[in-house]
Amino acid sequence: MKLPIQTINSVSFVIPAMNEEQTLETLFNGISSQMEELRLDFEVLFIDDGSTDRTWTEMSRLASLNPGTVRAFRFRRNMGKADALALGYEEATGDVVFTMDADLQDDPNEIPRFIEKIREGYGIVTGYKKKRYDPWHKVLPSRVFNAVLSKLVGVKLHDHNCGFKAYRREVTQALPMYGEMHRMVPSLASFEGFETAELVVQHHPRQFGESKYGVKRILCGIFDMTTVSFLKTYRNRPMHFFGRIALVSVLFATLLLASGLGASLLGLAVGSFLGMTGMMGVMLAVLSIGMGLQLEHRVYESMKIQHDLPVSDRKELSPNSSRHHRNNISLAA
């Protein structure tokens, strides 16, 4: 459901960077120019994610030259983009939070279009690099990943991976950020009832530095996609998932045990093998039930502590108004 935002007074830009010393000033100047035209207060949060070049020196210089506007943070070692974004989400104070890559492939001139979509009521606005300047071995796996993820979670996007996004602040406060889950934000946000809009954006070829993309990221994407698919359906009822595994295991175990018994009665050597395999099926069923019950207990305990529901708005009479209304009815009678 789209909920139009009443006013946008300030914007935060969260920009993780690793070995991007040559791009930071140009990126900041582009953001600053756009925000001056929009006449909105803004801040830029640079996060140095374990750089080995002069990235931190450049961030510190920009923070010194622009006090109150630029804030810089430095990890002691490379933590990953999700942790950098988590820090930025925690520190951001704006009504709208942007995330951008530091490599100048995201164009600050697109910022007003994102702001306009947020004003329409979308929780997230994400970029879609329709024309990309990346090598084919990066583009092809990305397109396959996006197609499969859209099908699994029901959030139809061309580019879940795009780092150029704008969020209403309540979205960043509602979502956990860990591992490689920064690519899954639209999917995770859909669980909380937030809608995502997609804008075709200009994609620029990389001018400096090296791409951080590799085979490891493809494998991580597959695992994270599996996680999100599980969370969509079973996050509050894990026993339904493990119970199905147990049921299938019991059915196969029963079939194997029966076959093993029959084979043993006929004097066939395969009978013992089938019997042992059937017993392993029974053990798998028992372990699945145990795992499901353990996770159900954890869900129950977490619900007792805090159970946030995605209520977007409420309207109700105050207790005094309600009491006054009842008194009037009594007097009228």
CSV table of C-alpha atoms in Angstrom, one decimal:
chain,number,residue,atom,x,y,z
A,1,MET,CA,0.0,0.0,0.0
A,2,LYS,CA,1.3,3.4,-1.0
A,3,LEU,CA,1.3,6.1,1.8
A,4,PRO,CA,2.1,9.6,0.5
A,5,ILE,CA,4.7,11.3,2.7
A,6,GLN,CA,3.6,14.7,4.0
A,7,THR,CA,6.8,16.6,4.0
A,8,ILE,CA,10.5,15.9,3.2
A,9,ASN,CA,12.7,18.3,5.1
A,10,SER,CA,16.0,16.4,5.0
A,11,VAL,CA,17.9,13.7,3.1
A,12,SER,CA,20.7,11.4,4.2
A,13,PHE,CA,23.1,9.8,1.7
A,14,VAL,CA,24.8,6.6,2.9
A,15,ILE,CA,27.9,5.8,0.7
A,16,PRO,CA,30.0,2.8,1.5
A,17,ALA,CA,33.4,2.8,-0.1
A,18,MET,CA,36.5,0.6,-0.4
A,19,ASN,CA,39.5,2.0,-2.3
A,20,GLU,CA,37.6,4.8,-4.0
A,21,GLU,CA,39.8,7.8,-3.2
A,22,GLN,CA,39.6,9.3,-6.6
A,23,THR,CA,35.8,9.5,-6.8
A,24,LEU,CA,34.6,10.8,-3.5
A,25,GLU,CA,34.9,14.6,-4.1
A,26,THR,CA,33.2,14.4,-7.5
A,27,LEU,CA,30.4,12.4,-6.0
A,28,PHE,CA,29.9,14.8,-3.1
A,29,ASN,CA,29.9,17.8,-5.4
A,30,GLY,CA,27.2,16.2,-7.6
A,31,ILE,CA,25.0,15.4,-4.6
A,32,SER,CA,25.5,18.9,-3.2
A,33,SER,CA,24.5,20.5,-6.5
A,34,GLN,CA,21.3,18.5,-6.7
A,35,MET,CA,20.3,19.2,-3.1
A,36,GLU,CA,20.8,22.9,-3.5
A,37,GLU,CA,18.4,22.9,-6.4
A,38,LEU,CA,15.9,20.9,-4.4
A,39,ARG,CA,16.4,23.3,-1.4
A,40,LEU,CA,16.5,20.4,1.1
A,41,ASP,CA,18.8,19.9,4.0
A,42,PHE,CA,21.1,17.0,3.5
A,43,GLU,CA,24.0,15.0,5.0
A,44,VAL,CA,26.4,12.6,3.4
A,45,LEU,CA,27.6,9.6,5.4
A,46,PHE,CA,30.8,8.1,4.0
A,47,ILE,CA,31.8,4.7,5.4
A,48,ASP,CA,35.3,3.4,4.7
A,49,ASP,CA,35.0,-0.3,4.6
A,50,GLY,CA,38.6,-1.3,5.2
A,51,SER,CA,40.3,0.6,2.3
A,52,THR,CA,44.0,0.2,1.7
A,53,ASP,CA,44.5,3.5,-0.3
A,54,ARG,CA,43.9,7.1,0.7
A,55,THR,CA,40.1,6.8,0.8
A,56,TRP,CA,39.9,7.5,4.6
A,57,THR,CA,42.2,10.6,4.1
A,58,GLU,CA,39.9,11.9,1.4
A,59,MET,CA,36.7,11.3,3.5
A,60,SER,CA,38.3,13.0,6.5
A,61,ARG,CA,39.2,16.0,4.3
A,62,LEU,CA,35.7,16.3,3.0
A,63,ALA,CA,34.3,16.1,6.5
A,64,SER,CA,36.6,18.9,7.7
A,65,LEU,CA,35.7,21.1,4.8
A,66,ASN,CA,31.9,20.5,5.2
A,67,PRO,CA,31.2,20.3,8.9
A,68,GLY,CA,27.6,19.4,9.7
A,69,THR,CA,27.1,18.0,6.2
A,70,VAL,CA,29.7,15.3,5.7
A,71,ARG,CA,30.2,12.6,8.3
A,72,ALA,CA,32.9,9.9,7.9
A,73,PHE,CA,33.2,6.5,9.5
A,74,ARG,CA,35.9,4.0,9.3
A,75,PHE,CA,35.9,0.2,10.0
A,76,ARG,CA,39.0,-1.3,11.4
A,77,ARG,CA,38.8,-4.0,8.7
A,78,ASN,CA,36.7,-4.9,5.7
A,79,MET,CA,33.2,-5.8,7.0
A,80,GLY,CA,31.1,-5.9,3.9
A,81,LYS,CA,28.6,-3.7,2.3
A,82,ALA,CA,25.7,-4.8,4.5
A,83,ASP,CA,27.5,-3.8,7.7
A,84,ALA,CA,28.4,-0.5,6.2
A,85,LEU,CA,24.8,0.2,5.3
A,86,ALA,CA,23.6,-1.0,8.7
A,87,LEU,CA,25.9,1.7,10.3
A,88,GLY,CA,24.6,4.3,7.8
A,89,TYR,CA,21.0,3.4,8.6
A,90,GLU,CA,21.6,3.7,12.3
A,91,GLU,CA,23.4,7.1,11.9
A,92,ALA,CA,21.1,8.7,9.3
A,93,THR,CA,18.8,11.4,10.4
A,94,GLY,CA,17.0,12.4,7.2
A,95,ASP,CA,13.4,11.8,6.3
A,96,VAL,CA,14.6,10.0,3.2
A,97,VAL,CA,17.7,7.8,3.1
A,98,PHE,CA,19.7,7.3,-0.2
A,99,THR,CA,22.2,4.6,-0.8
A,100,MET,CA,24.7,5.1,-3.6
A,101,ASP,CA,27.9,3.3,-4.8
A,102,ALA,CA,31.0,5.4,-4.5
A,103,ASP,CA,32.4,4.5,-8.0
A,104,LEU,CA,30.5,7.2,-9.9
A,105,GLN,CA,28.4,4.7,-11.8
A,106,ASP,CA,25.4,6.1,-10.1
A,107,ASP,CA,24.4,9.6,-11.4
A,108,PRO,CA,23.4,12.2,-8.8
A,109,ASN,CA,21.3,13.9,-11.5
A,110,GLU,CA,18.7,11.2,-10.9
A,111,ILE,CA,18.1,12.2,-7.3
A,112,PRO,CA,15.1,14.5,-7.9
A,113,ARG,CA,13.3,11.6,-9.7
A,114,PHE,CA,13.8,9.4,-6.7
A,115,ILE,CA,12.5,12.1,-4.3
A,116,GLU,CA,9.4,12.5,-6.5
A,117,LYS,CA,8.6,8.8,-6.3
A,118,ILE,CA,9.0,8.8,-2.6
A,119,ARG,CA,6.5,11.6,-2.3
A,120,GLU,CA,4.0,9.5,-4.2
A,121,GLY,CA,4.0,7.1,-1.3
A,122,TYR,CA,6.5,4.3,-2.2
A,123,GLY,CA,8.6,3.0,0.7
A,124,ILE,CA,11.5,2.2,-1.6
A,125,VAL,CA,12.6,3.5,-5.0
A,126,THR,CA,15.3,1.5,-6.7
A,127,GLY,CA,17.3,2.1,-9.9
A,128,TYR,CA,17.2,-0.1,-12.9
A,129,LYS,CA,20.4,0.0,-15.1
A,130,LYS,CA,18.6,-0.9,-18.3
A,131,LYS,CA,21.8,-0.1,-20.3
A,132,ARG,CA,24.8,-1.4,-18.5
A,133,TYR,CA,28.5,-0.9,-19.0
A,134,ASP,CA,29.6,-4.0,-17.1
A,135,PRO,CA,31.2,-7.1,-18.6
A,136,TRP,CA,28.9,-9.9,-19.8
A,137,HIS,CA,30.0,-12.2,-17.1
A,138,LYS,CA,28.6,-9.8,-14.5
A,139,VAL,CA,25.4,-8.8,-16.4
A,140,LEU,CA,24.2,-12.4,-17.3
A,141,PRO,CA,24.3,-13.9,-13.8
A,142,SER,CA,22.7,-10.7,-12.5
A,143,ARG,CA,19.8,-11.0,-14.9
A,144,VAL,CA,19.2,-14.6,-14.1
A,145,PHE,CA,19.4,-13.9,-10.4
A,146,ASN,CA,16.9,-11.0,-10.7
A,147,ALA,CA,14.4,-13.1,-12.7
A,148,VAL,CA,14.4,-16.0,-10.2
A,149,LEU,CA,14.2,-13.8,-7.1
A,150,SER,CA,11.3,-11.8,-8.6
A,151,LYS,CA,9.5,-15.1,-9.2
A,152,LEU,CA,10.2,-16.5,-5.7
A,153,VAL,CA,9.3,-13.5,-3.6
A,154,GLY,CA,6.7,-11.8,-5.8
A,155,VAL,CA,8.5,-8.4,-6.0
A,156,LYS,CA,8.8,-7.8,-9.7
A,157,LEU,CA,12.0,-5.9,-10.3
A,158,HIS,CA,14.5,-5.9,-13.2
A,159,ASP,CA,17.4,-5.1,-10.9
A,160,HIS,CA,17.3,-6.1,-7.2
A,161,ASN,CA,21.0,-5.6,-7.0
A,162,CYS,CA,21.2,-1.9,-7.9
A,163,GLY,CA,22.8,0.0,-5.1
A,164,PHE,CA,21.2,3.2,-6.1
A,165,LYS,CA,18.1,3.3,-3.8
A,166,ALA,CA,16.0,5.8,-1.8
A,167,TYR,CA,14.1,4.8,1.3
A,168,ARG,CA,11.6,6.3,3.6
A,169,ARG,CA,13.4,6.4,6.9
A,170,GLU,CA,10.9,4.0,8.6
A,171,VAL,CA,11.9,1.4,6.1
A,172,THR,CA,15.6,1.5,7.1
A,173,GLN,CA,14.6,1.3,10.7
A,174,ALA,CA,12.4,-1.7,10.2
A,175,LEU,CA,14.8,-3.9,8.3
A,176,PRO,CA,17.7,-6.0,9.7
A,177,MET,CA,20.9,-5.7,7.6
A,178,TYR,CA,23.6,-8.4,7.8
A,179,GLY,CA,25.6,-10.7,5.6
A,180,GLU,CA,24.8,-9.9,1.9
A,181,MET,CA,21.1,-8.9,2.6
A,182,HIS,CA,21.6,-5.4,1.2
A,183,ARG,CA,20.6,-6.9,-2.2
A,184,MET,CA,17.4,-8.3,-0.7
A,185,VAL,CA,16.0,-5.0,0.8
A,186,PRO,CA,12.9,-4.7,-1.6
A,187,SER,CA,12.0,-8.4,-0.8
A,188,LEU,CA,12.5,-7.9,3.0
A,189,ALA,CA,10.5,-4.6,2.9
A,190,SER,CA,7.6,-6.3,1.1
A,191,PHE,CA,7.2,-8.5,4.2
A,192,GLU,CA,6.5,-5.3,6.2
A,193,GLY,CA,4.0,-4.0,3.6
A,194,PHE,CA,6.2,-1.4,1.9
A,195,GLU,CA,6.0,-1.0,-1.9
A,196,THR,CA,8.9,-0.6,-4.2
A,197,ALA,CA,9.0,1.5,-7.4
A,198,GLU,CA,11.7,1.1,-10.1
A,199,LEU,CA,13.2,3.8,-12.2
A,200,VAL,CA,15.4,3.4,-15.2
A,201,VAL,CA,18.6,5.2,-14.4
A,202,GLN,CA,21.7,6.2,-16.3
A,203,HIS,CA,24.6,3.9,-15.7
A,204,HIS,CA,28.1,5.2,-16.3
A,205,PRO,CA,31.2,3.1,-17.0
A,206,ARG,CA,33.7,2.8,-14.1
A,207,GLN,CA,36.5,5.4,-14.5
A,208,PHE,CA,38.6,4.5,-11.5
A,209,GLY,CA,39.3,1.5,-9.2
A,210,GLU,CA,38.3,-2.1,-9.7
A,211,SER,CA,35.0,-3.9,-9.5
A,212,LYS,CA,34.4,-5.8,-6.3
A,213,TYR,CA,32.2,-8.4,-8.2
A,214,GLY,CA,33.3,-12.0,-8.3
A,215,VAL,CA,32.1,-15.7,-8.4
A,216,LYS,CA,31.8,-15.6,-4.6
A,217,ARG,CA,29.0,-13.0,-4.9
A,218,ILE,CA,27.1,-15.2,-7.3
A,219,LEU,CA,27.1,-18.1,-4.7
A,220,CYS,CA,26.2,-15.8,-1.9
A,221,GLY,CA,23.3,-14.5,-4.0
A,222,ILE,CA,21.9,-18.0,-4.4
A,223,PHE,CA,22.1,-18.7,-0.7
A,224,ASP,CA,20.5,-15.3,0.2
A,225,MET,CA,17.8,-15.9,-2.3
A,226,THR,CA,17.0,-19.2,-0.6
A,227,THR,CA,16.9,-17.5,2.8
A,228,VAL,CA,14.5,-14.8,1.7
A,229,SER,CA,12.3,-17.3,0.0
A,230,PHE,CA,12.1,-19.3,3.3
A,231,LEU,CA,11.5,-16.1,5.3
A,232,LYS,CA,8.7,-15.0,3.1
A,233,THR,CA,6.6,-18.2,3.8
A,234,TYR,CA,7.9,-19.7,7.0
A,235,ARG,CA,9.5,-17.0,9.1
A,236,ASN,CA,6.7,-17.1,11.8
A,237,ARG,CA,5.8,-20.8,11.4
A,238,PRO,CA,9.0,-22.8,10.8
A,239,MET,CA,7.4,-26.0,12.0
A,240,HIS,CA,5.3,-26.0,8.8
A,241,PHE,CA,8.5,-26.3,6.8
A,242,PHE,CA,10.3,-28.9,8.9
A,243,GLY,CA,7.1,-30.8,9.4
A,244,ARG,CA,6.8,-31.3,5.7
A,245,ILE,CA,10.3,-32.6,5.6
A,246,ALA,CA,9.4,-35.0,8.4
A,247,LEU,CA,6.3,-36.2,6.7
A,248,VAL,CA,8.1,-37.0,3.5
A,249,SER,CA,10.9,-38.7,5.4
A,250,VAL,CA,8.4,-40.9,7.3
A,251,LEU,CA,6.6,-41.9,4.1
A,252,PHE,CA,9.9,-42.9,2.4
A,253,ALA,CA,11.1,-44.6,5.6
A,254,THR,CA,7.9,-46.7,5.9
A,255,LEU,CA,8.3,-47.7,2.2
A,256,LEU,CA,11.9,-48.7,2.7
A,257,LEU,CA,11.3,-50.5,5.9
A,258,ALA,CA,8.5,-52.5,4.4
A,259,SER,CA,10.6,-53.3,1.3
A,260,GLY,CA,13.5,-54.3,3.5
A,261,LEU,CA,11.3,-56.6,5.6
A,262,GLY,CA,10.0,-58.2,2.5
A,263,ALA,CA,13.4,-58.7,1.0
A,264,SER,CA,14.7,-60.2,4.3
A,265,LEU,CA,11.9,-62.7,4.3
A,266,LEU,CA,12.8,-63.7,0.8
A,267,GLY,CA,16.4,-64.1,1.9
A,268,LEU,CA,17.7,-61.2,-0.2
A,269,ALA,CA,20.9,-59.5,0.9
A,270,VAL,CA,19.5,-56.1,0.0
A,271,GLY,CA,17.0,-56.3,2.8
A,272,SER,CA,19.4,-55.1,5.5
A,273,PHE,CA,20.5,-52.2,3.3
A,274,LEU,CA,16.9,-51.1,2.8
A,275,GLY,CA,16.2,-51.5,6.5
A,276,MET,CA,19.1,-49.3,7.5
A,277,THR,CA,18.2,-46.7,4.9
A,278,GLY,CA,14.6,-46.7,6.3
A,279,MET,CA,15.9,-46.2,9.8
A,280,MET,CA,17.9,-43.2,8.6
A,281,GLY,CA,14.7,-41.8,7.2
A,282,VAL,CA,13.0,-42.2,10.6
A,283,MET,CA,16.0,-40.4,12.2
A,284,LEU,CA,15.7,-37.5,9.7
A,285,ALA,CA,12.0,-37.2,10.5
A,286,VAL,CA,12.7,-37.0,14.2
A,287,LEU,CA,15.5,-34.4,13.7
A,288,SER,CA,13.2,-32.3,11.5
A,289,ILE,CA,10.5,-32.3,14.1
A,290,GLY,CA,13.0,-31.4,16.8
A,291,MET,CA,14.4,-28.6,14.7
A,292,GLY,CA,10.9,-27.3,13.9
A,293,LEU,CA,9.9,-27.3,17.6
A,294,GLN,CA,13.1,-25.5,18.7
A,295,LEU,CA,12.6,-22.8,16.1
A,296,GLU,CA,8.9,-22.5,17.0
A,297,HIS,CA,9.9,-21.9,20.6
A,298,ARG,CA,12.3,-19.2,19.6
A,299,VAL,CA,9.6,-17.5,17.5
A,300,TYR,CA,7.2,-17.7,20.5
A,301,GLU,CA,9.8,-16.2,22.9
A,302,SER,CA,10.6,-13.4,20.5
A,303,MET,CA,6.9,-12.6,20.0
A,304,LYS,CA,6.5,-12.3,23.8
A,305,ILE,CA,9.3,-9.7,23.9
A,306,GLN,CA,8.3,-7.8,20.8
A,307,HIS,CA,5.8,-8.4,18.0
A,308,ASP,CA,5.9,-5.4,15.6
A,309,LEU,CA,3.0,-5.4,13.2
A,310,PRO,CA,3.0,-3.2,10.0
A,311,VAL,CA,0.4,-0.7,11.2
A,312,SER,CA,0.7,2.3,8.8
A,313,ASP,CA,-1.9,4.6,10.4
A,314,ARG,CA,-4.6,4.6,13.0
A,315,LYS,CA,-7.6,6.7,13.9
A,316,GLU,CA,-9.5,6.3,17.1
A,317,LEU,CA,-11.4,8.3,19.6
A,318,SER,CA,-9.7,9.4,22.8
A,319,PRO,CA,-11.0,7.7,26.1
A,320,ASN,CA,-12.6,11.0,27.2
A,321,SER,CA,-14.4,11.5,23.9
A,322,SER,CA,-15.7,7.9,24.0
A,323,ARG,CA,-16.9,8.4,27.7
A,324,HIS,CA,-18.6,11.7,26.7
A,325,HIS,CA,-20.3,10.0,23.8
A,326,ARG,CA,-21.7,7.2,26.1
A,327,ASN,CA,-22.9,9.8,28.7
A,328,ASN,CA,-24.8,11.7,26.1
A,329,ILE,CA,-26.6,8.5,25.0
A,330,SER,CA,-27.6,7.7,28.7
A,331,LEU,CA,-28.9,11.2,29.2
A,332,ALA,CA,-30.9,11.1,26.0
A,333,ALA,CA,-32.5,7.8,27.1
